Coordinates of C-alpha atoms in Angstrom, one line a residue:
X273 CA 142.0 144.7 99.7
X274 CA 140.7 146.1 96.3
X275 CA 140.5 142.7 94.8
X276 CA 139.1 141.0 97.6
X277 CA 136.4 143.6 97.9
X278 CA 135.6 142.6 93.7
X279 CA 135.9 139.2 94.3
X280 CA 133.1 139.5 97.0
X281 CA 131.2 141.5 94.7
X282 CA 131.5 138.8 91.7
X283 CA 130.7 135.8 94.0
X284 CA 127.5 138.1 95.0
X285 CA 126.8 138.5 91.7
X286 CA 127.2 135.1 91.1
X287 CA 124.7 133.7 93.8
X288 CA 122.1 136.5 93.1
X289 CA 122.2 135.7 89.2
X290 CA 121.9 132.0 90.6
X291 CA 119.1 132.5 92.7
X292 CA 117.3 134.4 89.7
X293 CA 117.9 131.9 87.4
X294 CA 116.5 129.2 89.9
X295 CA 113.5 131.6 90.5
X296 CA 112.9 132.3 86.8
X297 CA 113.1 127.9 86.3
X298 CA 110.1 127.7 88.9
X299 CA 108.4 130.5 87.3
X300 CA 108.2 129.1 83.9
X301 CA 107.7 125.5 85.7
X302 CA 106.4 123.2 84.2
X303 CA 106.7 124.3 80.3
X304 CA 106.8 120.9 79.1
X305 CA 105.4 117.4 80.3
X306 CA 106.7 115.5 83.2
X307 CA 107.7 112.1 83.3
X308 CA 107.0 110.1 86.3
X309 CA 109.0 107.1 86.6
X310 CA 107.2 103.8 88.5
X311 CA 109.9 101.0 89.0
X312 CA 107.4 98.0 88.6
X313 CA 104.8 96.6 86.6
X314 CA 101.6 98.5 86.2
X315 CA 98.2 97.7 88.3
X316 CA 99.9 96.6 91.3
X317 CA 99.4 99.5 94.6
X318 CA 102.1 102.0 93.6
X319 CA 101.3 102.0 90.1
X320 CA 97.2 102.3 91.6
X321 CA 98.5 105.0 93.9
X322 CA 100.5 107.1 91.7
X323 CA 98.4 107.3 88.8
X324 CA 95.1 108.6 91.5
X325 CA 97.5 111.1 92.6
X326 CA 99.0 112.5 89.5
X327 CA 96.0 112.8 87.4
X328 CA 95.1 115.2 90.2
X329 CA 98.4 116.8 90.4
X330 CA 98.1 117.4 86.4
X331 CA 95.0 119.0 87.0
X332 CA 95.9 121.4 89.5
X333 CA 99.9 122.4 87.8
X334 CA 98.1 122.3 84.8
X335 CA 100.3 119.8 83.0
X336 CA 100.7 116.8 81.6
X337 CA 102.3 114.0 83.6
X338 CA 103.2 110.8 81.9
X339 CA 103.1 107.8 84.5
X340 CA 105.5 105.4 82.8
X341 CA 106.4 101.7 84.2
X342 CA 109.8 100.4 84.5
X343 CA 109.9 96.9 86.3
X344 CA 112.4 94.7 87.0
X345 CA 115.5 94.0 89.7
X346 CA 113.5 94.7 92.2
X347 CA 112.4 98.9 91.5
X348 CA 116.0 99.0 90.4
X349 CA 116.2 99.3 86.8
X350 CA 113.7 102.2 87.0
X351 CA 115.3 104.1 89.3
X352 CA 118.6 104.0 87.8
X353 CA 117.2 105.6 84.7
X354 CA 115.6 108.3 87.2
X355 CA 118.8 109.0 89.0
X356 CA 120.3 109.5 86.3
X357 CA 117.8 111.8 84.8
X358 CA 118.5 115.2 84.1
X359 CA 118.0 117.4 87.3
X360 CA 115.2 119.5 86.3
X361 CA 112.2 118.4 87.6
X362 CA 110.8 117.1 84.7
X363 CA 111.6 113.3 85.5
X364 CA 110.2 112.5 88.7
X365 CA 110.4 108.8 90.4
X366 CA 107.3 107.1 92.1
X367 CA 108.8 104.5 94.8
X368 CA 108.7 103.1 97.6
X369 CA 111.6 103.2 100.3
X370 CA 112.6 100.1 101.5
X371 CA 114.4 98.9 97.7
X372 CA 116.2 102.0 97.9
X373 CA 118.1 100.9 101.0
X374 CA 117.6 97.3 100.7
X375 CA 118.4 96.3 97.2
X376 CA 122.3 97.5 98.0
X377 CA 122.0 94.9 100.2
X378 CA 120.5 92.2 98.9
X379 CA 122.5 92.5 95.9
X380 CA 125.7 94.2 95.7
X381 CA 125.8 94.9 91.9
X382 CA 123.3 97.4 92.6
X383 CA 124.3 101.0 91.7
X384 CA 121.2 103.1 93.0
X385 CA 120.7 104.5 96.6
X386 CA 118.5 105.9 98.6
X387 CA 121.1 108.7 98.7
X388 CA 120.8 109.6 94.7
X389 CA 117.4 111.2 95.3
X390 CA 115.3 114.3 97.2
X391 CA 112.0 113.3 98.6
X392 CA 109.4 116.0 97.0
X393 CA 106.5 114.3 99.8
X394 CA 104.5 111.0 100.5
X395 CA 102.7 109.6 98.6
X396 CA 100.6 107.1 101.1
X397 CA 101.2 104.1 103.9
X398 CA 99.9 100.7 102.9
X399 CA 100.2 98.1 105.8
X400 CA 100.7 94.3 105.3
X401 CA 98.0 91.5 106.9
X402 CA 99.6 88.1 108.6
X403 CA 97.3 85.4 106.8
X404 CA 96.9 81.9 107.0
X405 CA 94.7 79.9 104.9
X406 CA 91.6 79.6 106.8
X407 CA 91.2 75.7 106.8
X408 CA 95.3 75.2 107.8
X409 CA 95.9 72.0 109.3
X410 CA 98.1 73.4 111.9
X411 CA 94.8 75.1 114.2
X412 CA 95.6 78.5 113.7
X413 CA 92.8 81.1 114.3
X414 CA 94.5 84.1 116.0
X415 CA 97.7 85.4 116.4
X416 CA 98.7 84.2 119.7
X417 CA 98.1 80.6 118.3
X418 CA 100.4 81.4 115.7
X419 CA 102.8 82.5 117.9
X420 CA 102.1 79.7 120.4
X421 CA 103.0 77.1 117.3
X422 CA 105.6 79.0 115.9
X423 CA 107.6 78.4 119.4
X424 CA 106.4 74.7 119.8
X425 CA 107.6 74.0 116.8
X426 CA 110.3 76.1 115.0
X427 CA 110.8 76.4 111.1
X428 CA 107.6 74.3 110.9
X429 CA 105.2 77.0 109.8
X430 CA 105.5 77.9 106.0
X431 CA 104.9 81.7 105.2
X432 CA 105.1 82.8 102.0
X433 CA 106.2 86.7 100.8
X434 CA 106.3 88.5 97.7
X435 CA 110.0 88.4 97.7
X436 CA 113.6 88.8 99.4
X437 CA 113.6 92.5 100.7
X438 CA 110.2 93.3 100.1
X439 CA 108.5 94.8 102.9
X440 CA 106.4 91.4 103.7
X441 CA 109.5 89.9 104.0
X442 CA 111.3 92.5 105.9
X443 CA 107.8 92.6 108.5
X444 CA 108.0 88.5 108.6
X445 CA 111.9 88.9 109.9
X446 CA 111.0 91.4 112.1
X447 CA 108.5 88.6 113.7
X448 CA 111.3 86.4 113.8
X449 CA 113.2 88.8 115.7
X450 CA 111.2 90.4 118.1
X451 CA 109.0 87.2 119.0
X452 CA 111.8 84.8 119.2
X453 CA 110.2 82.4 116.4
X454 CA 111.7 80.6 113.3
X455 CA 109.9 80.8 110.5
X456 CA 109.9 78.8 107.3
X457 CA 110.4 81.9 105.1
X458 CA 109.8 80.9 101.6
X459 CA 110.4 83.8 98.3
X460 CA 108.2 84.3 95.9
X461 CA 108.5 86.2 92.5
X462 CA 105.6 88.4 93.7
X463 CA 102.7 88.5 95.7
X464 CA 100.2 86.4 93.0
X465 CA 102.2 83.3 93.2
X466 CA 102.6 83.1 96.8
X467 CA 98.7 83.7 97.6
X468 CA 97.6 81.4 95.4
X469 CA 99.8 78.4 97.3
X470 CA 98.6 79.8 100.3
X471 CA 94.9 79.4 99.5
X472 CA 95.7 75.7 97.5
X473 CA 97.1 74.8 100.9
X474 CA 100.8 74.7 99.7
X475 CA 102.2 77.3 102.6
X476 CA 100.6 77.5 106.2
X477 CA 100.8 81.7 106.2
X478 CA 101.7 84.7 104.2
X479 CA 102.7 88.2 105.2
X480 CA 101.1 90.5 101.8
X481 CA 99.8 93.5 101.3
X482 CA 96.7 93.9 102.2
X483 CA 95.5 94.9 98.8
X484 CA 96.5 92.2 97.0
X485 CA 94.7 89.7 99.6
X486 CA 91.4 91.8 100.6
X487 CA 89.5 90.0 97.6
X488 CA 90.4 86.5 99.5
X489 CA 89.8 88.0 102.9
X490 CA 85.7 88.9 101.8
X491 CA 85.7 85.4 99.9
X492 CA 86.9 83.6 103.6
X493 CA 89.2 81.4 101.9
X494 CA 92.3 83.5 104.1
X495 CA 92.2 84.6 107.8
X496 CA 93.7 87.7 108.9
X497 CA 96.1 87.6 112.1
X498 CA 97.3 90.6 112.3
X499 CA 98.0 94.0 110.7
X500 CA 101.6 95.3 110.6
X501 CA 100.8 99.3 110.7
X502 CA 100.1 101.1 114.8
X503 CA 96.7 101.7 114.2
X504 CA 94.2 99.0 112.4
X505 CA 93.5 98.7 108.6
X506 CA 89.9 100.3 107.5
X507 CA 89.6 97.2 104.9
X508 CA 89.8 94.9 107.4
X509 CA 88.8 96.8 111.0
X510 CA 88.2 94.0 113.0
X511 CA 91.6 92.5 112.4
X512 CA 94.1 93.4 115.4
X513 CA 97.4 94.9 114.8
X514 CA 100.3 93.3 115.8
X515 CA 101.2 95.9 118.0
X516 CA 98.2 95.5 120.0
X517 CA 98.2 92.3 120.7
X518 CA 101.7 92.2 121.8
X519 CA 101.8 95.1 123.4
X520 CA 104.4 96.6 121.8
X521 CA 105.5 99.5 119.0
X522 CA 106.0 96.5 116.7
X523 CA 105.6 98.3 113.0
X524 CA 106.1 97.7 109.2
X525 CA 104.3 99.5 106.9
X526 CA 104.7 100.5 102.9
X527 CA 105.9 103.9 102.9
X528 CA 105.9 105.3 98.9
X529 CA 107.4 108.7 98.3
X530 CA 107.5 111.0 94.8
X531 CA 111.6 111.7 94.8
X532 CA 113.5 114.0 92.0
X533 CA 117.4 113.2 91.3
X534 CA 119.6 114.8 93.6
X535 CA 120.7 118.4 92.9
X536 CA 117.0 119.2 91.7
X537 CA 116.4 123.0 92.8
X538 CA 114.9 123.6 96.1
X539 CA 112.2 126.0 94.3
X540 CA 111.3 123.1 91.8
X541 CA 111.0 120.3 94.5
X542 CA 108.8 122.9 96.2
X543 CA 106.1 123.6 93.3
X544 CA 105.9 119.5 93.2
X545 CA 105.5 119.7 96.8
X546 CA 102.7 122.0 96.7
X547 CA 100.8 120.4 94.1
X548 CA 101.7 116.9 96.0
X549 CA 99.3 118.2 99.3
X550 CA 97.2 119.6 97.1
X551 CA 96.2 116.3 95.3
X552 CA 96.6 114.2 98.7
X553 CA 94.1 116.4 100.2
X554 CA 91.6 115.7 97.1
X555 CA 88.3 113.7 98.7
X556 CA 88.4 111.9 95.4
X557 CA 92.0 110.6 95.4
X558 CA 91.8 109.8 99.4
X559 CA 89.1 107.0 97.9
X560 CA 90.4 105.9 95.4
X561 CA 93.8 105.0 97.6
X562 CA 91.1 103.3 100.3
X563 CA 90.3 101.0 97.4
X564 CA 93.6 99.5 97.5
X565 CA 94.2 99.4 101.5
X566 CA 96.6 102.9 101.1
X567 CA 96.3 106.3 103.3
X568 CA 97.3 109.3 101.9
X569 CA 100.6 111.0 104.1
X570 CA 100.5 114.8 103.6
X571 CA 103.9 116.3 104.1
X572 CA 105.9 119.1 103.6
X573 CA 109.4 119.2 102.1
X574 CA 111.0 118.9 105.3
X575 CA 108.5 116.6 107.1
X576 CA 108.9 114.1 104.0
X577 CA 112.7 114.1 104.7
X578 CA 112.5 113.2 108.2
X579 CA 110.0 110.2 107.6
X580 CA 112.0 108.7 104.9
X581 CA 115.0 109.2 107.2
X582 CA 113.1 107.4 110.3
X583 CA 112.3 104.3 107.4
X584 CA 116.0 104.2 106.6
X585 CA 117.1 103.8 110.3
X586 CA 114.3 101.4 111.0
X587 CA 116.4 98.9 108.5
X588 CA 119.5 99.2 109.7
X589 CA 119.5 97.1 112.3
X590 CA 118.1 93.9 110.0
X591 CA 121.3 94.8 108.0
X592 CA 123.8 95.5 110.5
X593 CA 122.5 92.3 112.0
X594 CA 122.7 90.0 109.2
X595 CA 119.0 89.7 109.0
X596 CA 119.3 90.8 105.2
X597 CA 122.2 89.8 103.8
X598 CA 123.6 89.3 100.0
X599 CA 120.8 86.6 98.3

């Protein structure tokens, strides 16, 4: 009984040296400058979005975070390196969630998942626009007329995306799905590429972000359908969602998150946390995100879990369906 009664005592000493060691971490946190990992190339909307809201997070943890791109594979070849990053809290990863679940997928060889990380909070919701070039051939000027053609004549409407398991791809399947079209889906290595065929005439429609297309929007050479978010996008306000016109929850939207490796300490992922709503809540950085069609998401630690979670278990049915399968 003796040494049960000592071993209690050590494992209590144990957890309460543990917890003051965690405690002490957060204290001193941070000592040093943090690295914040963006998986693609710079100027595109994460890379817009996550720069506006670190500068302000720097500013109010009084540190220095370094924004650092690492494109390629599709966001995986910078989140490996963050996953594999030393716990601490000073490597943190900018992404967004669908490659985390998706890339798996799409390409087996991939080693990173969803699963290696701990959202910290959101970052901001970008929705993608349905677009057709305004002077298509096929009579399209709403999106019932889309759908109308769509079903009159199946595959026959070309829509470009920005590639296979990007979210405008993911949104166009979703179409597929719950409208009952078929759609000439056709990959490109980005969203550039596949708006400039679509305003030479070379596809009928596109599904893009909508702050890679505004600019061709306000220049009338593309017409908005449809947005794919609930409510309506404040670049474009007179474009309908798809939800409303078909009367349905119908929903894809880019969710991006700031995420630490897993085993990061709870008081660590906290401190980003707070500086995280902090920044989001900056008057400054909600405009600079309106600039490139994004709303700033406050959340907590917890409320952050649960919407990455409900983005996770939106996809499974595209995969457990075949709807995304191995390229």
């Amino acid at each position: 009984m003796k040494k049960f009664s000592l071993g209690l005592k050590a494992l209590g000493v144990a957890m309460a040296l543990s917890f003051c060691s965690a405690s002490a971490l957060a204290a001193d946190y941070p000592d040093k400058p943090l690295r914040v990992i963006v998986p693609y190339v710079p100027g595109g909307n994460l890379d817009i979005t996550t720069r506006a809201i670190t500068t302000a997070m720097a500013r109010i943890m009084k540190a220095t975070l370094v924004v650092e791109n690492m494109g390629g594979a599709g966001g995986s070849i910078g989140a490996s390196y963050a996953a594999r990053s030393n716990p601490d809290g000073y490597t943190v990863l900018s992404t967004t969630i669908v490659p985390l679940v998706v890339n798996p997928v799409m390409v087996p060889a991939t080693k990173v998942r969803l699963g290696d990380f701990e959202p910290v909070g959101m970052l901001a919701v970008a929705p993608s626009v349905l677009e057709v070039n305004a002077r298509n051939k096929k009579g399209i000027k709403d999106f019932n007329s889309f759908l109308a053609y769509a079903k009159a004549h199946p595959n026959d409407i070309s829509v470009s995306h920005a590639g296979n398991g990007t979210t405008n791809h993911i949104a166009a399947l979703m179409m597929e799905r719950d409208f009952g079209i078929t759609l000439n889906l056709i990959p490109y290595k980005g969203s550039a590429p596949a708006l400039s065929d679509l305003v030479g005439g070379q596809v009928d429609a596109m599904v893009d972000q909508l702050t890679s297309s505004q600019p061709q929007i306000d220049a009338h050479t593309v017409l908005p359908l449809a947005v794919t978010s609930i409510k309506r996008a404040p670049g474009i306000p007179d474009t309908p969602t798809v939800a409303e016109l078909t009367k349905t929850q119908f929903e894809m939207v880019t969710y991006s998150a700031l995420m630490v490796p897993k085993g990061t300490p709870l008081a660590i992922r906290q401190a980003l946390n707070d500086a995280l709503s902090k920044a989001v809540a900056d008057p400054d950085v909600k405009r600079a995100l309106a600039t490139v069609g994004s709303e700033v998401v406050p959340s907590t630690l917890e409320q952050a879990s649960k919407i990455v979670a409900a983005e996770e278990a939106k996809l499974q049915p595209l995969i457990s369906s075949g709807m995304l399968k191995p390229e």
